[in-house]
PDB file of C-alpha atoms in Angstrom:
ATOM      1  CA  MET P   1      70.858 223.222 162.472  1.00  0.00           C
ATOM      2  CA  ILE P   2      70.440 221.291 165.749  1.00  0.00           C
ATOM      3  CA  PHE P   3      68.363 218.607 164.071  1.00  0.00           C
ATOM      4  CA  LEU P   4      70.861 218.373 161.198  1.00  0.00           C
ATOM      5  CA  ARG P   5      73.645 217.653 163.709  1.00  0.00           C
ATOM      6  CA  ILE P   6      71.861 214.645 165.202  1.00  0.00           C
ATOM      7  CA  LEU P   7      70.999 213.371 161.717  1.00  0.00           C
ATOM      8  CA  PHE P   8      74.678 213.718 160.794  1.00  0.00           C
ATOM      9  CA  PHE P   9      75.605 211.646 163.850  1.00  0.00           C
ATOM     10  CA  ILE P  10      73.135 208.940 162.895  1.00  0.00           C
ATOM     11  CA  ALA P  11      74.476 209.026 159.329  1.00  0.00           C
ATOM     12  CA  ILE P  12      77.965 208.263 160.666  1.00  0.00           C
ATOM     13  CA  VAL P  13      76.632 205.165 162.442  1.00  0.00           C
ATOM     14  CA  PHE P  14      74.807 204.173 159.250  1.00  0.00           C
ATOM     15  CA  GLN P  15      77.959 204.582 157.137  1.00  0.00           C
ATOM     16  CA  VAL P  16      80.158 202.570 159.513  1.00  0.00           C
ATOM     17  CA  SER P  17      77.609 199.755 159.650  1.00  0.00           C
ATOM     18  CA  CYS P  18      77.236 199.549 155.881  1.00  0.00           C
ATOM     19  CA  GLN P  19      81.002 199.557 155.369  1.00  0.00           C
ATOM     20  CA  GLU P  20      81.365 196.670 157.817  1.00  0.00           C
ATOM     21  CA  VAL P  21      78.702 194.631 156.007  1.00  0.00           C
ATOM     22  CA  LYS P  22      80.496 195.127 152.688  1.00  0.00           C
ATOM     23  CA  LYS P  23      83.666 193.892 154.239  1.00  0.00           C
ATOM     24  CA  GLU P  24      81.880 190.774 155.483  1.00  0.00           C
ATOM     25  CA  SER P  25      80.216 189.851 152.345  1.00  0.00           C
ATOM     26  CA  ALA P  26      56.566 201.368 155.657  1.00  0.00           C
ATOM     27  CA  SER P  27      55.138 204.058 157.435  1.00  0.00           C
ATOM     28  CA  PRO P  28      55.989 205.224 160.995  1.00  0.00           C
ATOM     29  CA  SER P  29      54.106 203.892 164.031  1.00  0.00           C
ATOM     30  CA  SER P  30      51.456 206.004 165.715  1.00  0.00           C
ATOM     31  CA  THR P  31      53.844 206.989 168.517  1.00  0.00           C
ATOM     32  CA  ALA P  32      56.398 208.418 166.094  1.00  0.00           C
ATOM     33  CA  GLU P  33      58.357 211.333 167.487  1.00  0.00           C
ATOM     34  CA  LYS P  34      61.602 212.694 166.114  1.00  0.00           C
ATOM     35  CA  SER P  35      64.666 213.928 167.981  1.00  0.00           C
ATOM     36  CA  THR P  36      65.645 217.588 168.062  1.00  0.00           C
ATOM     37  CA  ILE P  37      68.642 216.885 170.288  1.00  0.00           C
ATOM     38  CA  LYS P  38      71.158 219.634 170.987  1.00  0.00           C
ATOM     39  CA  THR P  39      74.696 218.379 170.419  1.00  0.00           C
ATOM     40  CA  GLU P  40      78.160 219.811 170.903  1.00  0.00           C
ATOM     41  CA  PRO P  41      81.207 219.050 168.693  1.00  0.00           C
ATOM     42  CA  GLN P  42      83.352 217.852 171.598  1.00  0.00           C
ATOM     43  CA  LYS P  43      80.841 215.290 172.820  1.00  0.00           C
ATOM     44  CA  THR P  44      81.592 211.589 172.322  1.00  0.00           C
ATOM     45  CA  ARG P  45      79.127 209.307 170.581  1.00  0.00           C
ATOM     46  CA  LEU P  46      78.111 207.778 173.900  1.00  0.00           C
ATOM     47  CA  ASP P  47      77.509 211.233 175.379  1.00  0.00           C
ATOM     48  CA  THR P  48      75.335 212.065 172.393  1.00  0.00           C
ATOM     49  CA  ILE P  49      73.289 208.894 172.887  1.00  0.00           C
ATOM     50  CA  LEU P  50      72.700 209.843 176.515  1.00  0.00           C
ATOM     51  CA  ASP P  51      71.650 213.332 175.393  1.00  0.00           C
ATOM     52  CA  VAL P  52      69.039 211.782 173.096  1.00  0.00           C
ATOM     53  CA  PHE P  53      67.275 210.475 176.193  1.00  0.00           C
ATOM     54  CA  GLU P  54      67.926 213.454 178.447  1.00  0.00           C
ATOM     55  CA  GLN P  55      65.968 215.499 175.926  1.00  0.00           C
ATOM     56  CA  LYS P  56      62.968 213.155 176.242  1.00  0.00           C
ATOM     57  CA  PRO P  57      63.331 211.083 179.430  1.00  0.00           C
ATOM     58  CA  ILE P  58      59.915 209.490 178.890  1.00  0.00           C
ATOM     59  CA  TYR P  59      61.676 207.279 176.321  1.00  0.00           C
ATOM     60  CA  LYS P  60      64.179 205.864 178.806  1.00  0.00           C
ATOM     61  CA  ALA P  61      63.770 202.095 179.130  1.00  0.00           C
ATOM     62  CA  ARG P  62      61.562 200.934 181.972  1.00  0.00           C
ATOM     63  CA  GLY P  63      61.772 197.194 181.550  1.00  0.00           C
ATOM     64  CA  PHE P  64      62.404 194.915 178.555  1.00  0.00           C
ATOM     65  CA  ASP P  65      60.063 192.417 176.857  1.00  0.00           C
ATOM     66  CA  PHE P  66      60.582 189.850 174.114  1.00  0.00           C
ATOM     67  CA  PRO P  67      60.360 191.318 170.595  1.00  0.00           C
ATOM     68  CA  ILE P  68      57.835 188.774 169.323  1.00  0.00           C
ATOM     69  CA  ALA P  69      54.442 187.735 170.741  1.00  0.00           C
ATOM     70  CA  LYS P  70      54.850 190.356 173.480  1.00  0.00           C
ATOM     71  CA  PRO P  71      55.589 190.228 176.299  1.00  0.00           C
ATOM     72  CA  ASN P  72      56.755 186.602 176.687  1.00  0.00           C
ATOM     73  CA  ALA P  73      57.168 185.190 173.140  1.00  0.00           C
ATOM     74  CA  LYS P  74      54.266 182.759 173.603  1.00  0.00           C
ATOM     75  CA  GLY P  75      53.912 180.578 170.511  1.00  0.00           C
ATOM     76  CA  TYR P  76      57.551 181.067 169.506  1.00  0.00           C
ATOM     77  CA  TYR P  77      60.744 179.162 170.211  1.00  0.00           C
ATOM     78  CA  ASN P  78      64.415 180.082 170.126  1.00  0.00           C
ATOM     79  CA  ALA P  79      65.648 177.998 167.188  1.00  0.00           C
ATOM     80  CA  GLN P  80      69.299 179.013 167.544  1.00  0.00           C
ATOM     81  CA  PRO P  81      70.129 180.310 171.030  1.00  0.00           C
ATOM     82  CA  PHE P  82      72.918 182.716 171.862  1.00  0.00           C
ATOM     83  CA  GLY P  83      76.313 180.979 171.728  1.00  0.00           C
ATOM     84  CA  THR P  84      75.170 178.015 169.626  1.00  0.00           C
ATOM     85  CA  ASN P  85      77.544 177.755 166.656  1.00  0.00           C
ATOM     86  CA  ASN P  86      79.106 181.034 167.895  1.00  0.00           C
ATOM     87  CA  HIS P  87      75.775 182.808 167.366  1.00  0.00           C
ATOM     88  CA  LEU P  88      75.788 186.381 168.693  1.00  0.00           C
ATOM     89  CA  GLY P  89      72.013 186.616 168.928  1.00  0.00           C
ATOM     90  CA  GLU P  90      68.886 184.492 168.910  1.00  0.00           C
ATOM     91  CA  ASP P  91      66.742 183.206 166.026  1.00  0.00           C
ATOM     92  CA  TRP P  92      63.047 183.284 166.889  1.00  0.00           C
ATOM     93  CA  ASN P  93      60.565 181.098 164.980  1.00  0.00           C
ATOM     94  CA  ALA P  94      56.867 180.398 165.378  1.00  0.00           C
ATOM     95  CA  VAL P  95      56.179 176.911 166.752  1.00  0.00           C
ATOM     96  CA  THR P  96      54.089 176.250 163.630  1.00  0.00           C
ATOM     97  CA  GLY P  97      57.332 176.123 161.627  1.00  0.00           C
ATOM     98  CA  GLY P  98      58.383 176.970 158.092  1.00  0.00           C
ATOM     99  CA  ASP P  99      57.384 180.410 156.862  1.00  0.00           C
ATOM    100  CA  SER P 100      54.249 180.465 159.023  1.00  0.00           C
ATOM    101  CA  ASP P 101      55.538 183.522 160.901  1.00  0.00           C
ATOM    102  CA  LEU P 102      56.316 185.523 157.751  1.00  0.00           C
ATOM    103  CA  GLY P 103      54.805 188.967 158.263  1.00  0.00           C
ATOM    104  CA  ASP P 104      54.221 188.564 162.006  1.00  0.00           C
ATOM    105  CA  PRO P 105      54.821 191.774 163.992  1.00  0.00           C
ATOM    106  CA  ILE P 106      58.152 192.657 165.581  1.00  0.00           C
ATOM    107  CA  TYR P 107      57.977 194.807 168.703  1.00  0.00           C
ATOM    108  CA  ALA P 108      60.439 197.213 170.294  1.00  0.00           C
ATOM    109  CA  THR P 109      61.956 195.337 173.216  1.00  0.00           C
ATOM    110  CA  ALA P 110      61.983 198.543 175.294  1.00  0.00           C
ATOM    111  CA  ASN P 111      61.530 202.295 175.030  1.00  0.00           C
ATOM    112  CA  GLY P 112      64.252 203.697 172.822  1.00  0.00           C
ATOM    113  CA  PHE P 113      65.533 205.652 169.832  1.00  0.00           C
ATOM    114  CA  VAL P 114      65.837 204.219 166.308  1.00  0.00           C
ATOM    115  CA  ASN P 115      69.353 204.894 165.060  1.00  0.00           C
ATOM    116  CA  PHE P 116      69.356 202.647 161.978  1.00  0.00           C
ATOM    117  CA  ALA P 117      66.572 201.217 159.791  1.00  0.00           C
ATOM    118  CA  THR P 118      67.267 200.080 156.236  1.00  0.00           C
ATOM    119  CA  ASP P 119      67.926 197.167 153.879  1.00  0.00           C
ATOM    120  CA  ILE P 120      71.651 196.351 153.859  1.00  0.00           C
ATOM    121  CA  GLY P 121      71.523 193.094 151.880  1.00  0.00           C
ATOM    122  CA  SER P 122      74.527 190.769 152.341  1.00  0.00           C
ATOM    123  CA  GLY P 123      72.523 188.073 154.137  1.00  0.00           C
ATOM    124  CA  TRP P 124      71.056 190.532 156.617  1.00  0.00           C
ATOM    125  CA  GLY P 125      68.252 192.048 154.577  1.00  0.00           C
ATOM    126  CA  LYS P 126      66.287 194.764 156.349  1.00  0.00           C
ATOM    127  CA  ILE P 127      67.512 195.568 159.848  1.00  0.00           C
ATOM    128  CA  ILE P 128      66.504 197.884 162.664  1.00  0.00           C
ATOM    129  CA  ARG P 129      68.811 199.085 165.447  1.00  0.00           C
ATOM    130  CA  ILE P 130      67.458 200.825 168.542  1.00  0.00           C
ATOM    131  CA  TRP P 131      69.366 202.521 171.358  1.00  0.00           C
ATOM    132  CA  HIS P 132      68.051 202.129 174.890  1.00  0.00           C
ATOM    133  CA  THR P 133      69.120 203.719 178.148  1.00  0.00           C
ATOM    134  CA  THR P 134      67.815 202.691 181.531  1.00  0.00           C
ATOM    135  CA  VAL P 135      66.759 205.225 184.153  1.00  0.00           C
ATOM    136  CA  ASP P 136      70.114 204.655 185.885  1.00  0.00           C
ATOM    137  CA  GLY P 137      72.092 205.443 182.720  1.00  0.00           C
ATOM    138  CA  VAL P 138      72.997 201.993 181.344  1.00  0.00           C
ATOM    139  CA  VAL P 139      73.075 202.111 177.523  1.00  0.00           C
ATOM    140  CA  VAL P 140      72.381 199.101 175.284  1.00  0.00           C
ATOM    141  CA  GLU P 141      71.282 198.507 171.708  1.00  0.00           C
ATOM    142  CA  SER P 142      68.802 196.030 170.256  1.00  0.00           C
ATOM    143  CA  LEU P 143      69.099 194.736 166.681  1.00  0.00           C
ATOM    144  CA  TYR P 144      66.316 193.126 164.624  1.00  0.00           C
ATOM    145  CA  ALA P 145      67.325 191.464 161.344  1.00  0.00           C
ATOM    146  CA  HIS P 146      65.839 189.799 158.237  1.00  0.00           C
ATOM    147  CA  CYS P 147      62.699 191.967 158.481  1.00  0.00           C
ATOM    148  CA  ASP P 148      60.033 191.742 155.790  1.00  0.00           C
ATOM    149  CA  THR P 149      58.946 195.331 156.382  1.00  0.00           C
ATOM    150  CA  ILE P 150      60.332 198.227 158.417  1.00  0.00           C
ATOM    151  CA  LEU P 151      57.705 200.422 160.068  1.00  0.00           C
ATOM    152  CA  VAL P 152      59.966 202.960 161.795  1.00  0.00           C
ATOM    153  CA  GLU P 153      62.480 205.556 160.651  1.00  0.00           C
ATOM    154  CA  GLN P 154      65.911 206.683 161.762  1.00  0.00           C
ATOM    155  CA  GLY P 155      65.596 209.424 164.344  1.00  0.00           C
ATOM    156  CA  GLN P 156      62.276 208.159 165.715  1.00  0.00           C
ATOM    157  CA  TYR P 157      61.537 207.477 169.371  1.00  0.00           C
ATOM    158  CA  VAL P 158      59.585 204.319 170.250  1.00  0.00           C
ATOM    159  CA  PHE P 159      57.898 202.853 173.291  1.00  0.00           C
ATOM    160  CA  LYS P 160      58.243 199.256 174.466  1.00  0.00           C
ATOM    161  CA  GLY P 161      55.803 197.115 172.512  1.00  0.00           C
ATOM    162  CA  ASP P 162      55.471 199.445 169.517  1.00  0.00           C
ATOM    163  CA  THR P 163      55.315 197.544 166.231  1.00  0.00           C
ATOM    164  CA  ILE P 164      58.568 198.397 164.448  1.00  0.00           C
ATOM    165  CA  GLY P 165      58.492 195.886 161.580  1.00  0.00           C
ATOM    166  CA  THR P 166      57.462 192.411 160.496  1.00  0.00           C
ATOM    167  CA  ILE P 167      59.277 189.075 160.416  1.00  0.00           C
ATOM    168  CA  GLY P 168      60.945 188.283 157.110  1.00  0.00           C
ATOM    169  CA  ASN P 169      63.338 185.922 155.379  1.00  0.00           C
ATOM    170  CA  ALA P 170      65.982 188.347 154.043  1.00  0.00           C
ATOM    171  CA  GLY P 171      64.472 188.296 150.580  1.00  0.00           C
ATOM    172  CA  GLY P 172      64.005 184.531 150.485  1.00  0.00           C
ATOM    173  CA  ILE P 173      67.481 183.548 151.675  1.00  0.00           C
ATOM    174  CA  TYR P 174      66.181 181.815 154.825  1.00  0.00           C
ATOM    175  CA  LEU P 175      62.955 180.483 156.245  1.00  0.00           C
ATOM    176  CA  ALA P 176      61.198 183.339 158.011  1.00  0.00           C
ATOM    177  CA  HIS P 177      62.529 184.157 161.469  1.00  0.00           C
ATOM    178  CA  LEU P 178      63.711 187.075 163.580  1.00  0.00           C
ATOM    179  CA  HIS P 179      67.428 187.365 164.293  1.00  0.00           C
ATOM    180  CA  PHE P 180      67.591 189.388 167.518  1.00  0.00           C
ATOM    181  CA  GLU P 181      70.614 190.766 169.364  1.00  0.00           C
ATOM    182  CA  ILE P 182      71.278 192.839 172.473  1.00  0.00           C
ATOM    183  CA  ARG P 183      74.563 194.771 172.569  1.00  0.00           C
ATOM    184  CA  ASP P 184      76.047 196.497 175.589  1.00  0.00           C
ATOM    185  CA  ASP P 185      78.682 198.031 173.310  1.00  0.00           C
ATOM    186  CA  VAL P 186      76.404 200.331 171.339  1.00  0.00           C
ATOM    187  CA  LEU P 187      79.142 201.493 168.959  1.00  0.00           C
ATOM    188  CA  LEU P 188      79.678 198.086 167.356  1.00  0.00           C
ATOM    189  CA  PRO P 189      79.183 197.806 163.574  1.00  0.00           C
ATOM    190  CA  VAL P 190      76.469 195.518 162.226  1.00  0.00           C
ATOM    191  CA  GLY P 191      78.940 192.628 162.266  1.00  0.00           C
ATOM    192  CA  ALA P 192      78.442 189.102 160.961  1.00  0.00           C
ATOM    193  CA  GLY P 193      76.017 187.626 163.490  1.00  0.00           C
ATOM    194  CA  TYR P 194      78.539 184.946 164.456  1.00  0.00           C
ATOM    195  CA  ALA P 195      81.892 185.184 166.248  1.00  0.00           C
ATOM    196  CA  THR P 196      83.965 183.349 168.827  1.00  0.00           C
ATOM    197  CA  GLU P 197      84.437 186.656 170.677  1.00  0.00           C
ATOM    198  CA  THR P 198      81.219 187.641 172.445  1.00  0.00           C
ATOM    199  CA  GLU P 199      82.387 190.774 174.259  1.00  0.00           C
ATOM    200  CA  GLY P 200      79.716 193.433 173.830  1.00  0.00           C
ATOM    201  CA  TYR P 201      76.980 190.855 173.210  1.00  0.00           C
ATOM    202  CA  PRO P 202      75.022 189.697 176.272  1.00  0.00           C
ATOM    203  CA  ASP P 203      72.667 186.719 176.005  1.00  0.00           C
ATOM    204  CA  PRO P 204      69.387 188.376 174.900  1.00  0.00           C
ATOM    205  CA  THR P 205      67.009 186.122 176.841  1.00  0.00           C
ATOM    206  CA  LYS P 206      69.041 186.382 180.031  1.00  0.00           C
ATOM    207  CA  PHE P 207      69.247 190.156 179.607  1.00  0.00           C
ATOM    208  CA  ILE P 208      65.491 190.545 179.103  1.00  0.00           C
ATOM    209  CA  LYS P 209      64.646 188.322 182.066  1.00  0.00           C
ATOM    210  CA  ALA P 210      67.041 190.315 184.253  1.00  0.00           C
ATOM    211  CA  HIS P 211      65.418 193.598 183.184  1.00  0.00           C
ATOM    212  CA  ARG P 212      61.676 192.883 183.321  1.00  0.00           C
ATOM    213  CA  GLN P 213      59.309 195.383 184.888  1.00  0.00           C
TER     214      GLN P 213
END
């Protein structure tokens, strides 16, 4: 029953995200571990996220790295930085260009908990969303989009640097690249990837550099 409650909570996040996308229109890694979090009906979503990590504090974030060519994205460049053309994330490409990075590994930017991992179509393709909480209780989410393959599952804990998927092109819509976001409002829907309002979306590179360890 306890495990069903946390899966129900994740399902709510999944449903809200998919509904938002409609409006705007693989095997687990070796460190796979599932949540058996105890939840209470009166708890808020944010409280429940914090409980996910209180259950297994080893998965609290202890530093952030870049999600490609860990830890420093060597051999990649940021083709569309945060804020350019109202971009809410970053588009990472291999310096060799074209589809040369198709199938390259994507890494978890920090220790965390996979709350969403599926193909949602609508220009996004396969996406992964991971909750992170720092040892001092700050909660953020990372989002990885246009994946070719997803190698994690909802409800799975991951460590920084675990391979969670591979770089894709959203089913051939784009040249291969990783669209990567950091959100400090972890209850946001998937969204559109672009907006003039950036509240809830810190600059990913600046965030990572400010939280290295």
